Amino acid sequence: MIQNLEAEVLATEQVGAGVYLLHLYAPDVAGSAQPGQFVHIRCSETTDPLLRRPLSIHDLGKEGELIFLYQVKGRGTAWLARQEPGSKIDILGPLGRGFTLPASKINIRIALVAGGLGVVPLLFLARRARARGYEVDFFYGAQNGERLFQAAALRALDINLHIATDDGSAGWSGPVTKLWEQYLQAGDYDRAYACGPRAELKEFARLAGEAAIPAEVSLEERMACGLGACRGCVTALRDTPGNRYYENVCTGGPVFDAATVDWED
Amino acid sequence: MGQADDRTAINPAARAVAPPFTPRQPDIPRQADTLQQPHSPGHSEKARSRVNLAVAIAGLTLPNPVMPASGTFGFGAEYAPFIDLNRLGAIVVKTITLHPTSGNPPPRLMETCSGLLNSIGLQNPGLEVFIQEKLPYLRQFSPPLIVNIAGRTVDEYAELARRLDAVAGVDALEVNISCPNVKEGGIVFGTVPAMAARVTAAIKQNTRLPVIIKLTPNVTDITAVARAVVDAGADALSLINTLQGMAIDVETRRPALANVAGGLSGPAIKPVALYHVWRVAQAVQVPVIGMGGIMNARDAIEFLLAGASAVAVGTASLVDPGALMVIIDDLENYLVEQGLTDVRELIGALQI
């Protein structure tokens, strides 16, 4: 059930240049939140900025706590970063369709491929997958070592973490999709998931397609209502006969079957 | 829903159904402090029940003058978790075209200062899917259902009007002759008085339903188009549609919208909308539905004072899905505080 309520800020902590972790107390939202879903947050006390900001759920804390990881990109997120503990924030959620994990059975092995802040929804997914006992290979790429966030939290999940950086300052040197490719054949993955820059997602989808691994990607678009009413946040998909059409990212996604996304867009 | 079925909701006292979602105050600050919280102490139910909110538009009786603006409300169901659709003055659905319309490529949205640029391109499933899949849901609600239509030719408008006339549950047509997004569509009709009149006449010849023509502000003289469509038989007018605008990304030097230009809505356009409504209300004898940047009841009251008989709320619902309920409550509270018993006393009550 989608809730529209005032959530209390528990803590805001800076974890990098312009990057923050936000802890909100919202048990009614946290209780039903699924990995890949998002919360639409009002980032203003006036009409400027006007629209809500969609933030993917990064993790669940203890007892009704929602955790977000975000980069300050404009006035909305800058406003969010200024909110002190104890202040109330207008949130709408949980919204959208999240990731689908394989139906529960033994010996499931999945690959998660995160580029930059694409780590946001994948940490939550990794936690859920580990709770089900699945083996998780987590490939995490960033520009450099300073742009790797939440590495400690990821390691605590008892997953196989593989790091890549563009400049080689941490882990393997090169694109994270190249790193994943090296593990792809031996991995024998039941399913793969990715979030990150669109070019990287396109390469991820190509690799998953070649290896015939069912794959899901989390997409991003500028969004208004978040409820499927305005049709503003669409992305292009292809149906089975190959016809191109537009689907709402807010209600049809943000997670899509990678094979249905029209990457030529 | 026929023209004369259950209208008990016209009496606010009969409004017994509790909304599924308790309206919150929008976090948009009020411009003055005279408006109270909804259901605030001091406004007894007795005082509230003495207030008449009903207005008449194009032969329809609206239980109150507040309705959603087409294009921002989907087909109603999207907002059902947040508002009681039975409390609306009317239900206005997204533009329907004769055939399915895929819409414009993304990005379709860009936020601007207190505004929203959009170029959706009338994405909709088409008339047949609307009738088969959307209308049965909408029929269950008591407020009048206004279906917004757009065509690429005069014949398409006529065909839409003819087919919707034969469908139960539709109470009025709102005609989009002003959408600035589709190159071969609305813009041509809405900017030329004679062509706007031709569309209006063709629709009127094909339906018994009340016809509301929605006007574009992207013209030199909006009253010329208003007069032309009223002369051609329009039963009411709604205005304004979005103002054409654009935004540019200075890093990439590319337009913010894939379609280059789009329609601007939101608080940024309210003064323009109010001025157009004021001018048109004086120029024609038919009722006017005012819209453009209404975020709260005070904004709505401004439009009523300028001469609108009803108002539509659009972008505000995209920000706050419960906005329509808050505006209806606050409008009623304003009337009680002002010692008024009928919302119609506000219509055109501007003093100059």
mmCIF file with all atom_site columns, N, CA and C in Angstrom, chain B residues 217-255:
data_model
loop_
_atom_site.group_PDB
_atom_site.id
_atom_site.type_symbol
_atom_site.label_atom_id
_atom_site.label_alt_id
_atom_site.label_comp_id
_atom_site.label_asym_id
_atom_site.label_entity_id
_atom_site.label_seq_id
_atom_site.pdbx_PDB_ins_code
_atom_site.Cartn_x
_atom_site.Cartn_y
_atom_site.Cartn_z
_atom_site.occupancy
_atom_site.B_iso_or_equiv
_atom_site.pdbx_formal_charge
_atom_site.auth_seq_id
_atom_site.auth_comp_id
_atom_site.auth_asym_id
_atom_site.auth_atom_id
_atom_site.pdbx_PDB_model_num
ATOM 1   N N  . PRO B 1 217 ? -3.285  29.420 -24.558 1.00 0.00 ? 217 PRO B N  1
ATOM 2   C CA . PRO B 1 217 ? -2.873  30.818 -24.340 1.00 0.00 ? 217 PRO B CA 1
ATOM 3   C C  . PRO B 1 217 ? -1.849  31.295 -25.378 1.00 0.00 ? 217 PRO B C  1
ATOM 4   N N  . ASN B 1 218 ? -1.411  30.366 -26.242 1.00 0.00 ? 218 ASN B N  1
ATOM 5   C CA . ASN B 1 218 ? -0.327  30.706 -27.172 1.00 0.00 ? 218 ASN B CA 1
ATOM 6   C C  . ASN B 1 218 ? -0.874  31.394 -28.432 1.00 0.00 ? 218 ASN B C  1
ATOM 7   N N  . VAL B 1 219 ? -1.610  32.476 -28.201 1.00 0.00 ? 219 VAL B N  1
ATOM 8   C CA . VAL B 1 219 ? -2.232  33.225 -29.296 1.00 0.00 ? 219 VAL B CA 1
ATOM 9   C C  . VAL B 1 219 ? -2.110  34.715 -28.995 1.00 0.00 ? 219 VAL B C  1
ATOM 10  N N  . THR B 1 220 ? -2.345  35.519 -30.006 1.00 0.00 ? 220 THR B N  1
ATOM 11  C CA . THR B 1 220 ? -2.258  36.966 -29.818 1.00 0.00 ? 220 THR B CA 1
ATOM 12  C C  . THR B 1 220 ? -3.449  37.484 -29.015 1.00 0.00 ? 220 THR B C  1
ATOM 13  N N  . ASP B 1 221 ? -4.648  36.995 -29.370 1.00 0.00 ? 221 ASP B N  1
ATOM 14  C CA . ASP B 1 221 ? -5.844  37.456 -28.666 1.00 0.00 ? 221 ASP B CA 1
ATOM 15  C C  . ASP B 1 221 ? -6.744  36.275 -28.351 1.00 0.00 ? 221 ASP B C  1
ATOM 16  N N  . ILE B 1 222 ? -6.705  35.832 -27.115 1.00 0.00 ? 222 ILE B N  1
ATOM 17  C CA . ILE B 1 222 ? -7.468  34.634 -26.735 1.00 0.00 ? 222 ILE B CA 1
ATOM 18  C C  . ILE B 1 222 ? -8.973  34.889 -26.813 1.00 0.00 ? 222 ILE B C  1
ATOM 19  N N  . THR B 1 223 ? -9.396  36.134 -26.678 1.00 0.00 ? 223 THR B N  1
ATOM 20  C CA . THR B 1 223 ? -10.845 36.403 -26.719 1.00 0.00 ? 223 THR B CA 1
ATOM 21  C C  . THR B 1 223 ? -11.405 36.211 -28.128 1.00 0.00 ? 223 THR B C  1
ATOM 22  N N  . ALA B 1 224 ? -10.565 36.354 -29.141 1.00 0.00 ? 224 ALA B N  1
ATOM 23  C CA . ALA B 1 224 ? -11.033 36.142 -30.513 1.00 0.00 ? 224 ALA B CA 1
ATOM 24  C C  . ALA B 1 224 ? -11.381 34.666 -30.732 1.00 0.00 ? 224 ALA B C  1
ATOM 25  N N  . VAL B 1 225 ? -10.513 33.774 -30.221 1.00 0.00 ? 225 VAL B N  1
ATOM 26  C CA . VAL B 1 225 ? -10.792 32.334 -30.328 1.00 0.00 ? 225 VAL B CA 1
ATOM 27  C C  . VAL B 1 225 ? -11.999 31.992 -29.458 1.00 0.00 ? 225 VAL B C  1
ATOM 28  N N  . ALA B 1 226 ? -12.053 32.570 -28.271 1.00 0.00 ? 226 ALA B N  1
ATOM 29  C CA . ALA B 1 226 ? -13.168 32.300 -27.354 1.00 0.00 ? 226 ALA B CA 1
ATOM 30  C C  . ALA B 1 226 ? -14.505 32.654 -28.002 1.00 0.00 ? 226 ALA B C  1
ATOM 31  N N  . ARG B 1 227 ? -14.584 33.829 -28.586 1.00 0.00 ? 227 ARG B N  1
ATOM 32  C CA . ARG B 1 227 ? -15.833 34.258 -29.230 1.00 0.00 ? 227 ARG B CA 1
ATOM 33  C C  . ARG B 1 227 ? -16.188 33.348 -30.398 1.00 0.00 ? 227 ARG B C  1
ATOM 34  N N  . ALA B 1 228 ? -15.173 32.954 -31.166 1.00 0.00 ? 228 ALA B N  1
ATOM 35  C CA . ALA B 1 228 ? -15.420 32.123 -32.353 1.00 0.00 ? 228 ALA B CA 1
ATOM 36  C C  . ALA B 1 228 ? -16.003 30.769 -31.959 1.00 0.00 ? 228 ALA B C  1
ATOM 37  N N  . VAL B 1 229 ? -15.463 30.149 -30.927 1.00 0.00 ? 229 VAL B N  1
ATOM 38  C CA . VAL B 1 229 ? -15.972 28.817 -30.558 1.00 0.00 ? 229 VAL B CA 1
ATOM 39  C C  . VAL B 1 229 ? -17.323 28.907 -29.855 1.00 0.00 ? 229 VAL B C  1
ATOM 40  N N  . VAL B 1 230 ? -17.559 29.986 -29.138 1.00 0.00 ? 230 VAL B N  1
ATOM 41  C CA . VAL B 1 230 ? -18.875 30.158 -28.517 1.00 0.00 ? 230 VAL B CA 1
ATOM 42  C C  . VAL B 1 230 ? -19.928 30.386 -29.594 1.00 0.00 ? 230 VAL B C  1
ATOM 43  N N  . ASP B 1 231 ? -19.585 31.191 -30.598 1.00 0.00 ? 231 ASP B N  1
ATOM 44  C CA . ASP B 1 231 ? -20.510 31.397 -31.720 1.00 0.00 ? 231 ASP B CA 1
ATOM 45  C C  . ASP B 1 231 ? -20.803 30.085 -32.445 1.00 0.00 ? 231 ASP B C  1
ATOM 46  N N  . ALA B 1 232 ? -19.822 29.161 -32.418 1.00 0.00 ? 232 ALA B N  1
ATOM 47  C CA . ALA B 1 232 ? -19.994 27.873 -33.101 1.00 0.00 ? 232 ALA B CA 1
ATOM 48  C C  . ALA B 1 232 ? -20.707 26.852 -32.218 1.00 0.00 ? 232 ALA B C  1
ATOM 49  N N  . GLY B 1 233 ? -21.062 27.246 -31.001 1.00 0.00 ? 233 GLY B N  1
ATOM 50  C CA . GLY B 1 233 ? -21.887 26.357 -30.176 1.00 0.00 ? 233 GLY B CA 1
ATOM 51  C C  . GLY B 1 233 ? -21.257 25.829 -28.907 1.00 0.00 ? 233 GLY B C  1
ATOM 52  N N  . ALA B 1 234 ? -20.046 26.251 -28.562 1.00 0.00 ? 234 ALA B N  1
ATOM 53  C CA . ALA B 1 234 ? -19.414 25.756 -27.332 1.00 0.00 ? 234 ALA B CA 1
ATOM 54  C C  . ALA B 1 234 ? -20.301 26.073 -26.123 1.00 0.00 ? 234 ALA B C  1
ATOM 55  N N  . ASP B 1 235 ? -20.495 25.089 -25.246 1.00 0.00 ? 235 ASP B N  1
ATOM 56  C CA . ASP B 1 235 ? -21.325 25.280 -24.070 1.00 0.00 ? 235 ASP B CA 1
ATOM 57  C C  . ASP B 1 235 ? -20.556 25.883 -22.904 1.00 0.00 ? 235 ASP B C  1
ATOM 58  N N  . ALA B 1 236 ? -19.251 25.703 -22.921 1.00 0.00 ? 236 ALA B N  1
ATOM 59  C CA . ALA B 1 236 ? -18.389 26.259 -21.870 1.00 0.00 ? 236 ALA B CA 1
ATOM 60  C C  . ALA B 1 236 ? -16.967 26.306 -22.421 1.00 0.00 ? 236 ALA B C  1
ATOM 61  N N  . LEU B 1 237 ? -16.103 27.050 -21.727 1.00 0.00 ? 237 LEU B N  1
ATOM 62  C CA . LEU B 1 237 ? -14.696 27.131 -22.118 1.00 0.00 ? 237 LEU B CA 1
ATOM 63  C C  . LEU B 1 237 ? -13.831 26.741 -20.927 1.00 0.00 ? 237 LEU B C  1
ATOM 64  N N  . SER B 1 238 ? -12.696 26.120 -21.200 1.00 0.00 ? 238 SER B N  1
ATOM 65  C CA . SER B 1 238 ? -11.726 25.910 -20.133 1.00 0.00 ? 238 SER B CA 1
ATOM 66  C C  . SER B 1 238 ? -10.401 26.500 -20.580 1.00 0.00 ? 238 SER B C  1
ATOM 67  N N  . LEU B 1 239 ? -9.706  27.143 -19.644 1.00 0.00 ? 239 LEU B N  1
ATOM 68  C CA . LEU B 1 239 ? -8.437  27.777 -19.969 1.00 0.00 ? 239 LEU B CA 1
ATOM 69  C C  . LEU B 1 239 ? -7.687  28.087 -18.680 1.00 0.00 ? 239 LEU B C  1
ATOM 70  N N  . ILE B 1 240 ? -6.315  28.065 -18.772 1.00 0.00 ? 240 ILE B N  1
ATOM 71  C CA . ILE B 1 240 ? -5.539  27.967 -20.004 1.00 0.00 ? 240 ILE B CA 1
ATOM 72  C C  . ILE B 1 240 ? -4.868  26.595 -20.093 1.00 0.00 ? 240 ILE B C  1
ATOM 73  N N  . ASN B 1 241 ? -4.630  26.142 -21.316 1.00 0.00 ? 241 ASN B N  1
ATOM 74  C CA . ASN B 1 241 ? -3.731  25.028 -21.513 1.00 0.00 ? 241 ASN B CA 1
ATOM 75  C C  . ASN B 1 241 ? -2.310  25.536 -21.241 1.00 0.00 ? 241 ASN B C  1
ATOM 76  N N  . THR B 1 242 ? -1.321  24.684 -21.397 1.00 0.00 ? 242 THR B N  1
ATOM 77  C CA . THR B 1 242 ? 0.047   25.088 -21.050 1.00 0.00 ? 242 THR B CA 1
ATOM 78  C C  . THR B 1 242 ? 0.596   26.150 -22.004 1.00 0.00 ? 242 THR B C  1
ATOM 79  N N  . LEU B 1 243 ? 1.540   26.915 -21.473 1.00 0.00 ? 243 LEU B N  1
ATOM 80  C CA . LEU B 1 243 ? 2.246   27.929 -22.270 1.00 0.00 ? 243 LEU B CA 1
ATOM 81  C C  . LEU B 1 243 ? 3.479   27.281 -22.908 1.00 0.00 ? 243 LEU B C  1
ATOM 82  N N  . GLN B 1 244 ? 3.703   27.552 -24.170 1.00 0.00 ? 244 GLN B N  1
ATOM 83  C CA . GLN B 1 244 ? 4.875   26.957 -24.807 1.00 0.00 ? 244 GLN B CA 1
ATOM 84  C C  . GLN B 1 244 ? 6.167   27.534 -24.246 1.00 0.00 ? 244 GLN B C  1
ATOM 85  N N  . GLY B 1 245 ? 7.127   26.657 -24.021 1.00 0.00 ? 245 GLY B N  1
ATOM 86  C CA . GLY B 1 245 ? 8.404   27.106 -23.490 1.00 0.00 ? 245 GLY B CA 1
ATOM 87  C C  . GLY B 1 245 ? 9.498   26.101 -23.770 1.00 0.00 ? 245 GLY B C  1
ATOM 88  N N  . MET B 1 246 ? 10.706  26.436 -23.354 1.00 0.00 ? 246 MET B N  1
ATOM 89  C CA . MET B 1 246 ? 11.809  25.492 -23.510 1.00 0.00 ? 246 MET B CA 1
ATOM 90  C C  . MET B 1 246 ? 12.868  25.728 -22.441 1.00 0.00 ? 246 MET B C  1
ATOM 91  N N  . ALA B 1 247 ? 13.765  24.775 -22.297 1.00 0.00 ? 247 ALA B N  1
ATOM 92  C CA . ALA B 1 247 ? 14.906  24.895 -21.398 1.00 0.00 ? 247 ALA B CA 1
ATOM 93  C C  . ALA B 1 247 ? 16.096  24.237 -22.089 1.00 0.00 ? 247 ALA B C  1
ATOM 94  N N  . ILE B 1 248 ? 17.301  24.726 -21.760 1.00 0.00 ? 248 ILE B N  1
ATOM 95  C CA . ILE B 1 248 ? 18.513  24.241 -22.431 1.00 0.00 ? 248 ILE B CA 1
ATOM 96  C C  . ILE B 1 248 ? 19.539  23.802 -21.389 1.00 0.00 ? 248 ILE B C  1
ATOM 97  N N  . ASP B 1 249 ? 20.171  22.674 -21.649 1.00 0.00 ? 249 ASP B N  1
ATOM 98  C CA . ASP B 1 249 ? 21.267  22.183 -20.809 1.00 0.00 ? 249 ASP B CA 1
ATOM 99  C C  . ASP B 1 249 ? 22.553  22.848 -21.303 1.00 0.00 ? 249 ASP B C  1
ATOM 100 N N  . VAL B 1 250 ? 23.153  23.707 -20.473 1.00 0.00 ? 250 VAL B N  1
ATOM 101 C CA . VAL B 1 250 ? 24.314  24.472 -20.935 1.00 0.00 ? 250 VAL B CA 1
ATOM 102 C C  . VAL B 1 250 ? 25.591  23.625 -21.007 1.00 0.00 ? 250 VAL B C  1
ATOM 103 N N  . GLU B 1 251 ? 25.583  22.457 -20.367 1.00 0.00 ? 251 GLU B N  1
ATOM 104 C CA . GLU B 1 251 ? 26.753  21.573 -20.471 1.00 0.00 ? 251 GLU B CA 1
ATOM 105 C C  . GLU B 1 251 ? 26.766  20.863 -21.818 1.00 0.00 ? 251 GLU B C  1
ATOM 106 N N  . THR B 1 252 ? 25.619  20.316 -22.188 1.00 0.00 ? 252 THR B N  1
ATOM 107 C CA . THR B 1 252 ? 25.558  19.568 -23.446 1.00 0.00 ? 252 THR B CA 1
ATOM 108 C C  . THR B 1 252 ? 25.136  20.442 -24.624 1.00 0.00 ? 252 THR B C  1
ATOM 109 N N  . ARG B 1 253 ? 24.641  21.663 -24.307 1.00 0.00 ? 253 ARG B N  1
ATOM 110 C CA . ARG B 1 253 ? 24.111  22.591 -25.315 1.00 0.00 ? 253 ARG B CA 1
ATOM 111 C C  . ARG B 1 253 ? 22.941  21.991 -26.076 1.00 0.00 ? 253 ARG B C  1
ATOM 112 N N  . ARG B 1 254 ? 22.230  21.110 -25.419 1.00 0.00 ? 254 ARG B N  1
ATOM 113 C CA . ARG B 1 254 ? 21.070  20.483 -26.041 1.00 0.00 ? 254 ARG B CA 1
ATOM 114 C C  . ARG B 1 254 ? 19.807  20.893 -25.298 1.00 0.00 ? 254 ARG B C  1
ATOM 115 N N  . PRO B 1 255 ? 18.657  20.821 -25.986 1.00 0.00 ? 255 PRO B N  1
ATOM 116 C CA . PRO B 1 255 ? 17.406  21.139 -25.286 1.00 0.00 ? 255 PRO B CA 1
ATOM 117 C C  . PRO B 1 255 ? 17.144  20.138 -24.161 1.00 0.00 ? 255 PRO B C  1
#
